[in-house]
């Protein structure tokens, strides 16, 4: 299975996705007759094209009765998975920040019974696609006397969110349907409010995964080239809505630990995930980072601390396409600091290093507008600090250290 296959394991037909978008745009439910024609085939679609992709995320509103039987006689449940969440990236206000998003990359399982006295069987599994859509078709033909979906707070076998007390993934079931045949559209399925942020983590981490694997290239489904498909390391978050301790990556357990409110910020989710990512890129090694108990953007700590925190800051901002760190309460910090004189100076300052990385990866920067070659070189060479990355890693990877790159670090008060 290729990387892209994983996220398009069972894509909605482009027609259905397009119809969903149009329905949402018009603010009405589609007439069933429009969609019945589009639902005529429910096999493992190989139809290409990205599905409805809405990162800012209006939920789908398509509701269609099931009357068609796929040519292969299989039973399929379709729909879109969404979750409500507090959106710190949208600002500091309170209730207005509650919004709805589509849940991408989340695990679904189709369970059903083949006869009235039969037992529940797992009939298929997959992950929601880039539009939050699922198309869950039983692996064999025929009517199901009972069918439902179980949604889990994981992105396949590559990342998951578990309860700190139970140690298990969050999950919930769709309605149980009786005597189902053909296509049955469940419309929009919303994650229950008490666990919705677990799906926000799953959804957000997928953005990091896609940026990392775009840099690493095909060859493995895993996060990095250090593992091969089938033996991937899994990123684990522990989180609970009432958890009061968190906001760190724990090297001993290799888990990211988040407290209840941290999930409001996608930057926070991605920052902590990126500590794990650096450990993975370095093939289970992490730079020595003394002095990191208390760190902030503009105050010097140590080169090791600044390097690890700056990579996490820059990775989060890069994935989200900005230059910020956004706190869970919606306050944000601008990582631009070219020429900032009030900040401490040099490569022991997290914000100096983070701002440099973002400028190197920027669309008008010297690295071709992406972080791809930095990610690849990190997979090949461990760097204890930014100096080693810049002066040893970059030349080995064919990345510039002079001209624009030299000016960027100089503007951030770093001289080698
Ligand atoms: Zn950190």
CSV table of C-alpha atoms and ligand atoms in Angstrom, one decimal:
chain,number,residue,atom,x,y,z
A,1,UNK,CA,0.0,0.0,0.0
A,2,UNK,CA,1.4,3.3,-0.9
A,3,UNK,CA,1.4,6.4,1.3
A,4,UNK,CA,-1.4,8.0,-0.6
A,5,UNK,CA,-3.4,4.8,-0.6
A,6,UNK,CA,-3.5,4.8,3.1
A,7,UNK,CA,-5.5,8.0,3.1
A,8,UNK,CA,-7.6,7.1,0.2
A,9,UNK,CA,-8.3,3.5,1.1
A,10,UNK,CA,-11.9,3.9,0.5
A,11,UNK,CA,-12.5,7.3,-1.1
A,12,UNK,CA,-15.9,8.6,-1.8
A,13,UNK,CA,-16.7,8.9,-5.4
A,14,UNK,CA,-15.6,12.3,-6.7
A,15,UNK,CA,-19.2,12.8,-7.7
A,16,UNK,CA,-20.5,12.2,-4.2
A,17,UNK,CA,-17.9,14.5,-2.8
A,18,UNK,CA,-18.7,17.2,-5.3
A,19,UNK,CA,-22.4,16.8,-4.6
A,20,UNK,CA,-21.7,17.1,-0.9
A,21,UNK,CA,-19.8,20.3,-1.5
A,22,UNK,CA,-22.6,21.7,-3.6
A,23,UNK,CA,-25.2,20.8,-1.1
A,24,UNK,CA,-23.3,22.5,1.7
A,25,UNK,CA,-22.8,25.5,-0.5
A,26,UNK,CA,-26.5,25.8,-1.1
A,27,UNK,CA,-27.3,25.1,2.5
A,28,UNK,CA,-29.8,22.4,1.8
A,29,UNK,CA,-30.1,18.6,1.8
A,30,UNK,CA,-29.6,17.1,-1.6
A,31,UNK,CA,-32.6,15.6,-3.3
A,32,UNK,CA,-32.3,11.8,-3.1
A,33,UNK,CA,-32.7,11.4,-6.8
A,34,UNK,CA,-29.6,13.4,-7.4
A,35,UNK,CA,-27.5,11.1,-5.4
A,36,UNK,CA,-29.0,7.7,-6.1
A,37,UNK,CA,-27.4,7.8,-9.5
A,38,UNK,CA,-24.0,8.5,-8.1
A,39,UNK,CA,-24.2,5.8,-5.5
A,40,UNK,CA,-24.7,3.0,-8.1
A,41,UNK,CA,-21.4,1.5,-7.5
A,42,UNK,CA,-19.9,0.9,-4.1
A,43,UNK,CA,-17.0,-1.4,-4.8
A,44,UNK,CA,-13.5,-0.5,-3.7
A,45,UNK,CA,-13.5,2.6,-5.8
A,46,UNK,CA,-10.3,3.3,-7.7
A,47,UNK,CA,-11.7,6.5,-8.9
A,48,UNK,CA,-9.0,9.1,-8.4
A,49,UNK,CA,-9.1,12.7,-7.5
A,50,UNK,CA,-9.0,14.2,-4.0
A,51,UNK,CA,-12.2,14.1,-2.0
A,52,UNK,CA,-13.9,17.1,-0.6
A,53,UNK,CA,-11.1,18.7,1.3
A,54,UNK,CA,-12.2,21.4,3.8
A,55,UNK,CA,-9.5,22.0,6.4
A,56,UNK,CA,-11.6,24.8,7.9
A,57,UNK,CA,-14.3,22.4,7.7
A,58,UNK,CA,-18.0,22.8,7.2
A,59,UNK,CA,-19.6,19.4,7.9
A,60,UNK,CA,-21.3,17.6,5.2
A,61,UNK,CA,-25.1,17.7,5.2
A,62,UNK,CA,-26.0,14.9,2.8
A,63,UNK,CA,-28.8,12.6,3.9
A,64,UNK,CA,-29.8,9.9,1.5
A,65,UNK,CA,-32.0,6.9,1.9
A,66,UNK,CA,-30.6,3.5,0.8
A,67,UNK,CA,-32.3,1.9,-2.0
A,68,UNK,CA,-29.6,0.9,-4.5
A,69,UNK,CA,-27.8,-2.4,-4.5
A,70,UNK,CA,-24.2,-2.4,-5.7
A,71,UNK,CA,-23.4,-4.6,-8.6
A,72,UNK,CA,-21.3,-6.9,-6.4
A,73,UNK,CA,-24.1,-7.2,-3.8
A,74,UNK,CA,-22.1,-5.8,-1.0
A,75,UNK,CA,-23.5,-3.7,1.8
A,76,UNK,CA,-21.8,-0.3,2.4
A,77,UNK,CA,-22.3,2.4,5.0
A,78,UNK,CA,-21.1,5.9,3.9
A,79,UNK,CA,-21.0,9.3,5.5
A,80,UNK,CA,-18.8,12.0,6.9
A,81,UNK,CA,-17.2,12.1,10.4
A,82,UNK,CA,-17.1,15.5,12.1
A,83,UNK,CA,-16.2,16.9,15.5
A,84,UNK,CA,-16.7,20.2,17.4
A,85,UNK,CA,-13.7,21.8,19.0
A,86,UNK,CA,-12.4,25.0,20.5
A,87,UNK,CA,-10.2,26.7,17.9
A,88,UNK,CA,-7.4,28.6,19.6
A,89,UNK,CA,-5.9,29.4,16.2
A,90,UNK,CA,-9.0,31.5,15.5
A,91,UNK,CA,-8.3,33.9,18.5
A,92,UNK,CA,-8.7,34.5,22.1
A,93,UNK,CA,-12.5,34.8,22.4
A,94,UNK,CA,-14.5,32.2,24.2
A,95,UNK,CA,-17.7,30.6,22.8
A,96,UNK,CA,-17.1,32.0,19.4
A,97,UNK,CA,-14.1,29.7,19.1
A,98,UNK,CA,-16.3,26.6,19.2
A,99,UNK,CA,-16.4,25.3,15.6
A,100,UNK,CA,-16.9,22.2,13.6
A,101,UNK,CA,-14.3,20.3,11.6
A,102,UNK,CA,-14.2,17.2,9.5
A,103,UNK,CA,-12.3,14.3,11.1
A,104,UNK,CA,-9.6,13.2,8.7
A,105,UNK,CA,-7.6,10.0,8.9
A,106,UNK,CA,-9.6,8.5,11.8
A,107,UNK,CA,-10.1,4.8,12.1
A,108,UNK,CA,-13.5,3.2,11.3
A,109,UNK,CA,-14.5,-0.4,11.6
A,110,UNK,CA,-17.6,-2.0,10.0
A,111,UNK,CA,-19.2,-4.5,12.3
A,112,UNK,CA,-22.2,-6.6,11.3
A,113,UNK,CA,-24.2,-9.8,11.6
A,114,UNK,CA,-24.9,-12.0,8.7
A,115,UNK,CA,-27.9,-13.8,10.3
A,116,UNK,CA,-30.2,-13.1,13.1
A,117,UNK,CA,-28.5,-15.6,15.4
A,118,UNK,CA,-25.0,-14.7,14.2
A,119,UNK,CA,-22.3,-13.0,16.2
A,120,UNK,CA,-21.0,-9.5,15.5
A,121,UNK,CA,-18.2,-9.7,13.0
A,122,UNK,CA,-15.6,-7.2,11.9
A,123,UNK,CA,-16.3,-6.9,8.2
A,124,UNK,CA,-14.0,-4.1,7.1
A,125,UNK,CA,-11.8,-1.3,8.5
A,126,UNK,CA,-10.1,1.8,7.2
A,127,UNK,CA,-9.6,5.5,7.8
A,128,UNK,CA,-11.6,8.5,6.9
A,129,UNK,CA,-10.3,10.4,4.0
A,130,UNK,CA,-9.1,14.0,3.5
A,131,UNK,CA,-12.7,15.2,3.6
A,132,UNK,CA,-13.7,13.2,6.6
A,133,UNK,CA,-15.6,10.8,4.4
A,134,UNK,CA,-15.9,7.1,5.0
A,135,UNK,CA,-17.2,4.3,2.7
A,136,UNK,CA,-17.3,1.1,4.7
A,137,UNK,CA,-18.2,-1.8,2.5
A,138,UNK,CA,-18.5,-5.4,3.8
A,139,UNK,CA,-15.9,-7.7,2.5
A,140,UNK,CA,-18.5,-10.1,1.2
A,141,UNK,CA,-21.8,-9.7,-0.6
A,142,UNK,CA,-25.2,-10.0,0.9
A,143,UNK,CA,-27.6,-8.4,3.3
A,144,UNK,CA,-26.6,-7.8,6.9
A,145,UNK,CA,-29.2,-8.4,9.6
A,146,UNK,CA,-27.4,-5.8,11.8
A,147,UNK,CA,-24.6,-3.3,10.9
A,148,UNK,CA,-22.9,-0.5,12.7
A,149,UNK,CA,-19.6,1.4,12.6
A,150,UNK,CA,-17.1,1.8,15.4
A,151,UNK,CA,-14.9,4.9,15.2
A,152,UNK,CA,-11.6,4.8,17.1
A,153,UNK,CA,-9.2,7.7,18.1
A,154,UNK,CA,-6.4,6.5,16.0
A,155,UNK,CA,-5.0,7.1,12.5
A,156,UNK,CA,-4.7,3.5,11.4
A,157,UNK,CA,-1.7,2.0,13.2
A,158,UNK,CA,0.5,5.1,12.9
A,159,UNK,CA,-0.9,7.3,15.7
A,160,UNK,CA,-3.5,7.1,18.4
A,161,UNK,CA,-4.9,8.9,21.4
A,162,UNK,CA,-5.4,6.9,24.6
A,163,UNK,CA,-6.9,7.6,28.0
A,164,UNK,CA,-4.2,8.1,30.7
A,165,UNK,CA,-6.2,6.0,33.1
A,166,UNK,CA,-7.4,3.1,31.0
A,167,UNK,CA,-4.6,3.2,28.4
A,168,UNK,CA,-7.0,2.4,25.6
A,169,UNK,CA,-8.2,4.4,22.6
A,170,UNK,CA,-11.4,6.3,22.7
A,171,UNK,CA,-14.2,4.9,20.6
A,172,UNK,CA,-17.9,5.2,19.9
A,173,UNK,CA,-20.5,3.4,17.7
A,174,UNK,CA,-22.8,4.7,15.1
A,175,UNK,CA,-26.5,3.8,15.3
A,176,UNK,CA,-27.1,0.0,14.9
A,177,UNK,CA,-29.0,-0.6,11.7
A,178,UNK,CA,-31.2,-3.7,11.0
A,179,UNK,CA,-31.6,-5.6,7.7
A,180,UNK,CA,-29.2,-3.5,5.7
A,181,UNK,CA,-28.5,-4.1,2.0
A,182,UNK,CA,-26.9,-2.0,-0.6
A,183,UNK,CA,-25.7,1.5,0.2
A,184,UNK,CA,-26.8,3.2,3.3
A,185,UNK,CA,-25.7,6.8,3.8
A,186,UNK,CA,-25.4,7.8,7.5
A,187,UNK,CA,-25.0,11.5,6.6
A,188,UNK,CA,-22.9,13.4,9.1
A,189,UNK,CA,-21.7,11.4,12.1
A,190,UNK,CA,-20.5,13.7,15.0
A,191,UNK,CA,-18.0,12.6,17.6
A,192,UNK,CA,-19.5,12.7,21.1
A,193,UNK,CA,-18.6,15.9,22.9
A,194,UNK,CA,-16.9,14.3,25.8
A,195,UNK,CA,-14.2,12.8,23.6
A,196,UNK,CA,-14.2,15.1,20.6
A,197,UNK,CA,-10.7,16.5,21.2
A,198,UNK,CA,-9.2,13.0,20.8
A,199,UNK,CA,-10.4,13.2,17.2
A,200,UNK,CA,-8.9,16.7,16.9
A,201,UNK,CA,-5.6,15.2,17.8
A,202,UNK,CA,-6.0,12.4,15.3
A,203,UNK,CA,-7.0,14.9,12.6
A,204,UNK,CA,-4.2,17.4,13.4
A,205,UNK,CA,-1.4,14.8,13.5
A,206,UNK,CA,-2.4,13.7,10.0
A,207,UNK,CA,-1.2,17.0,8.7
A,208,UNK,CA,2.2,16.4,10.2
A,209,UNK,CA,2.3,12.9,8.9
A,210,UNK,CA,1.6,14.1,5.4
A,211,UNK,CA,4.3,16.7,5.5
A,212,UNK,CA,6.9,14.3,6.8
A,213,UNK,CA,6.1,11.5,4.3
A,214,UNK,CA,6.0,14.0,1.5
A,215,UNK,CA,9.6,14.8,2.4
A,216,UNK,CA,10.6,11.2,2.9
A,217,UNK,CA,9.1,10.0,-0.3
A,218,UNK,CA,7.4,6.7,-1.0
A,219,UNK,CA,8.8,3.4,0.1
A,220,UNK,CA,7.3,2.9,3.5
A,221,UNK,CA,4.0,3.8,5.2
A,222,UNK,CA,6.0,4.5,8.4
A,223,UNK,CA,6.8,7.9,9.7
A,224,UNK,CA,10.5,7.6,8.8
A,225,UNK,CA,12.7,5.5,6.6
A,226,UNK,CA,14.1,3.8,9.8
A,227,UNK,CA,11.2,1.3,9.7
A,228,UNK,CA,9.5,-0.6,7.0
A,229,UNK,CA,5.8,-1.1,6.4
A,230,UNK,CA,4.4,-3.5,8.9
A,231,UNK,CA,6.8,-2.5,11.6
A,232,UNK,CA,6.0,1.2,12.0
A,233,UNK,CA,6.5,3.1,15.2
A,234,UNK,CA,3.2,4.5,16.5
A,235,UNK,CA,2.9,8.0,18.0
A,236,UNK,CA,0.8,7.8,21.1
A,237,UNK,CA,-0.9,10.7,22.8
A,238,UNK,CA,-2.3,10.4,26.3
A,239,UNK,CA,-5.1,12.9,26.8
A,240,UNK,CA,-8.3,13.2,28.8
A,241,UNK,CA,-10.8,16.1,29.0
A,242,UNK,CA,-10.2,16.4,32.7
A,243,UNK,CA,-6.4,15.8,32.7
A,244,UNK,CA,-4.5,18.6,34.4
A,245,UNK,CA,-1.0,17.5,33.7
A,246,UNK,CA,0.5,17.6,30.3
A,247,UNK,CA,2.1,19.7,27.6
A,248,UNK,CA,5.2,17.6,27.0
A,249,UNK,CA,6.8,14.7,25.2
A,250,UNK,CA,8.0,12.1,27.6
A,251,UNK,CA,11.2,10.4,26.4
A,252,UNK,CA,10.9,7.4,28.8
A,253,UNK,CA,7.4,6.3,27.6
A,254,UNK,CA,7.8,8.0,24.2
A,255,UNK,CA,4.3,9.3,24.7
A,256,UNK,CA,3.0,12.9,24.2
A,257,UNK,CA,1.0,13.9,27.3
A,258,UNK,CA,-1.6,16.6,26.9
A,259,UNK,CA,-3.9,18.1,29.5
A,260,UNK,CA,-7.6,18.7,28.8
A,261,UNK,CA,-7.4,22.2,27.5
A,262,UNK,CA,-4.2,21.9,25.4
A,263,UNK,CA,-6.1,20.5,22.5
A,264,UNK,CA,-7.6,23.8,21.7
A,265,UNK,CA,-4.3,24.7,20.0
A,266,UNK,CA,-3.2,22.8,16.9
A,267,UNK,CA,0.3,24.4,17.4
A,268,UNK,CA,0.5,22.7,20.8
A,269,UNK,CA,-0.5,19.3,19.4
A,270,UNK,CA,2.0,19.6,16.6
A,271,UNK,CA,4.8,21.0,18.8
A,272,UNK,CA,4.7,18.0,21.1
A,273,UNK,CA,4.3,15.6,18.3
A,274,UNK,CA,7.4,17.1,16.7
A,275,UNK,CA,9.5,16.3,19.7
A,276,UNK,CA,8.6,12.6,19.0
A,277,UNK,CA,9.3,13.1,15.3
A,278,UNK,CA,12.8,14.4,16.0
A,279,UNK,CA,13.4,11.3,18.1
A,280,UNK,CA,12.1,9.2,15.3
A,281,UNK,CA,14.1,10.9,12.5
A,282,UNK,CA,17.2,10.4,14.6
A,283,UNK,CA,16.4,6.7,14.9
A,284,UNK,CA,15.6,6.7,18.6
A,285,UNK,CA,18.0,9.3,19.7
A,286,UNK,CA,17.3,12.8,21.2
A,287,UNK,CA,19.8,15.6,21.6
A,288,UNK,CA,21.0,16.4,25.1
A,289,UNK,CA,18.9,19.5,26.1
A,290,UNK,CA,20.0,20.8,29.5
A,291,UNK,CA,18.3,23.9,30.9
A,292,UNK,CA,15.0,23.1,29.2
A,293,UNK,CA,12.9,23.0,32.3
A,294,UNK,CA,11.8,26.6,31.7
A,295,UNK,CA,12.2,27.8,28.2
A,296,UNK,CA,10.7,30.6,26.1
A,297,UNK,CA,11.2,32.0,22.7
A,298,UNK,CA,13.3,35.0,23.3
A,299,UNK,CA,15.5,34.0,26.3
A,300,UNK,CA,18.7,32.0,26.0
A,301,UNK,CA,18.9,28.4,27.5
A,302,UNK,CA,21.4,26.0,25.9
A,303,UNK,CA,22.1,25.2,22.3
A,304,UNK,CA,20.6,21.7,22.7
A,305,UNK,CA,17.5,23.0,24.3
A,306,UNK,CA,17.1,25.7,21.8
A,307,UNK,CA,17.6,23.3,18.9
A,308,UNK,CA,15.0,20.8,20.0
A,309,UNK,CA,12.4,23.4,21.0
A,310,UNK,CA,13.0,25.4,17.9
A,311,UNK,CA,12.5,22.4,15.7
A,312,UNK,CA,9.2,21.7,17.4
A,313,UNK,CA,8.1,25.3,17.1
A,314,UNK,CA,9.1,25.5,13.4
A,315,UNK,CA,7.6,22.2,12.5
A,316,UNK,CA,4.2,23.2,14.0
A,317,UNK,CA,4.2,26.6,12.2
A,318,UNK,CA,5.4,25.0,8.9
A,319,UNK,CA,2.6,22.4,9.0
A,320,UNK,CA,0.0,25.1,9.7
A,321,UNK,CA,1.5,27.6,7.2
A,322,UNK,CA,2.2,30.4,9.6
A,323,UNK,CA,5.0,31.9,11.8
A,324,UNK,CA,3.3,31.6,15.1
A,325,UNK,CA,3.1,29.6,18.2
A,326,UNK,CA,-0.5,29.7,19.4
A,327,UNK,CA,-1.3,28.9,23.1
A,328,UNK,CA,-4.4,27.0,24.1
A,329,UNK,CA,-6.0,30.2,25.3
A,330,UNK,CA,-5.7,31.7,21.9
A,331,UNK,CA,-2.8,34.1,22.6
A,332,UNK,CA,-0.1,33.8,20.1
A,333,UNK,CA,3.6,34.6,19.7
A,334,UNK,CA,5.1,35.8,16.5
A,335,UNK,CA,8.3,33.8,15.6
A,336,UNK,CA,9.5,36.6,13.2
A,337,UNK,CA,12.5,38.1,15.0
A,338,UNK,CA,14.8,39.4,12.2
A,339,UNK,CA,16.6,42.2,13.8
A,340,UNK,CA,14.7,42.0,17.1
A,341,UNK,CA,17.0,43.7,19.6
A,342,UNK,CA,15.1,43.0,22.8
A,343,UNK,CA,15.7,39.2,22.5
A,344,UNK,CA,18.7,37.4,23.7
A,345,UNK,CA,21.2,36.6,21.0
A,346,UNK,CA,22.6,33.5,19.4
A,347,UNK,CA,21.8,29.8,18.9
A,348,UNK,CA,20.9,29.1,22.5
A,349,UNK,CA,17.7,31.2,21.9
A,350,UNK,CA,14.8,29.0,20.8
A,351,UNK,CA,13.1,31.7,18.8
A,352,UNK,CA,16.3,32.7,17.0
A,353,UNK,CA,16.8,29.1,15.8
A,354,UNK,CA,13.1,28.6,15.0
A,355,UNK,CA,12.8,31.8,13.0
A,356,UNK,CA,15.9,30.8,11.1
A,357,UNK,CA,14.4,27.4,10.2
A,358,UNK,CA,11.2,28.9,9.0
A,359,UNK,CA,13.0,31.4,6.8
A,360,UNK,CA,15.2,28.7,5.4
A,361,UNK,CA,12.0,26.7,4.5
A,362,UNK,CA,9.9,29.6,3.4
A,363,UNK,CA,8.5,30.0,-0.1
A,364,UNK,CA,11.1,32.7,-0.9
A,365,UNK,CA,13.9,31.0,1.1
A,366,UNK,CA,17.0,29.1,-0.1
A,367,UNK,CA,15.7,25.6,0.5
A,368,UNK,CA,13.2,25.5,-2.3
A,369,UNK,CA,10.1,26.5,-0.4
A,370,UNK,CA,9.9,23.3,1.7
A,371,UNK,CA,11.4,21.6,4.7
A,372,UNK,CA,11.8,18.4,2.7
A,373,UNK,CA,15.6,18.3,2.5
A,374,UNK,CA,16.0,19.2,6.2
A,375,UNK,CA,13.7,16.2,7.1
A,376,UNK,CA,15.7,13.9,4.8
A,377,UNK,CA,19.0,15.0,6.2
A,378,UNK,CA,17.7,14.6,9.8
A,379,UNK,CA,17.0,11.0,8.9
A,380,UNK,CA,20.6,10.6,7.9
A,381,UNK,CA,22.5,12.6,10.4
A,382,UNK,CA,21.9,13.4,14.0
A,383,UNK,CA,22.7,16.9,15.1
A,384,UNK,CA,23.2,17.8,18.7
A,385,UNK,CA,22.4,21.5,18.1
A,386,UNK,CA,21.6,24.0,15.4
A,387,UNK,CA,25.3,24.6,14.7
A,388,UNK,CA,25.9,21.0,13.8
A,389,UNK,CA,22.8,20.9,11.6
A,390,UNK,CA,23.8,24.1,9.8
A,391,UNK,CA,27.5,23.6,9.5
A,392,UNK,CA,27.7,19.8,9.0
A,393,UNK,CA,24.3,18.5,8.0
A,394,UNK,CA,23.3,21.1,5.4
A,395,UNK,CA,26.5,20.9,3.4
A,396,UNK,CA,26.3,17.1,3.3
A,397,UNK,CA,22.7,17.4,2.1
A,398,UNK,CA,23.6,20.0,-0.6
A,399,UNK,CA,21.9,22.8,1.2
A,400,UNK,CA,23.4,26.3,1.2
A,401,UNK,CA,25.1,27.8,4.2
A,402,UNK,CA,26.1,31.0,2.4
A,403,UNK,CA,24.4,33.8,0.6
A,404,UNK,CA,20.7,33.8,1.5
A,405,UNK,CA,21.1,31.1,4.1
A,406,UNK,CA,24.0,32.9,5.7
A,407,UNK,CA,22.1,36.1,5.8
A,408,UNK,CA,19.1,34.4,7.4
A,409,UNK,CA,21.0,33.1,10.4
A,410,UNK,CA,22.9,36.5,10.7
A,411,UNK,CA,19.6,38.3,10.8
A,412,UNK,CA,18.7,36.0,13.7
A,413,UNK,CA,22.0,36.9,15.5
A,414,UNK,CA,23.6,33.6,14.8
A,415,UNK,CA,27.2,33.5,13.5
A,416,UNK,CA,29.3,30.4,12.6
B,1,LIG,ZN1,8.7,21.6,23.5
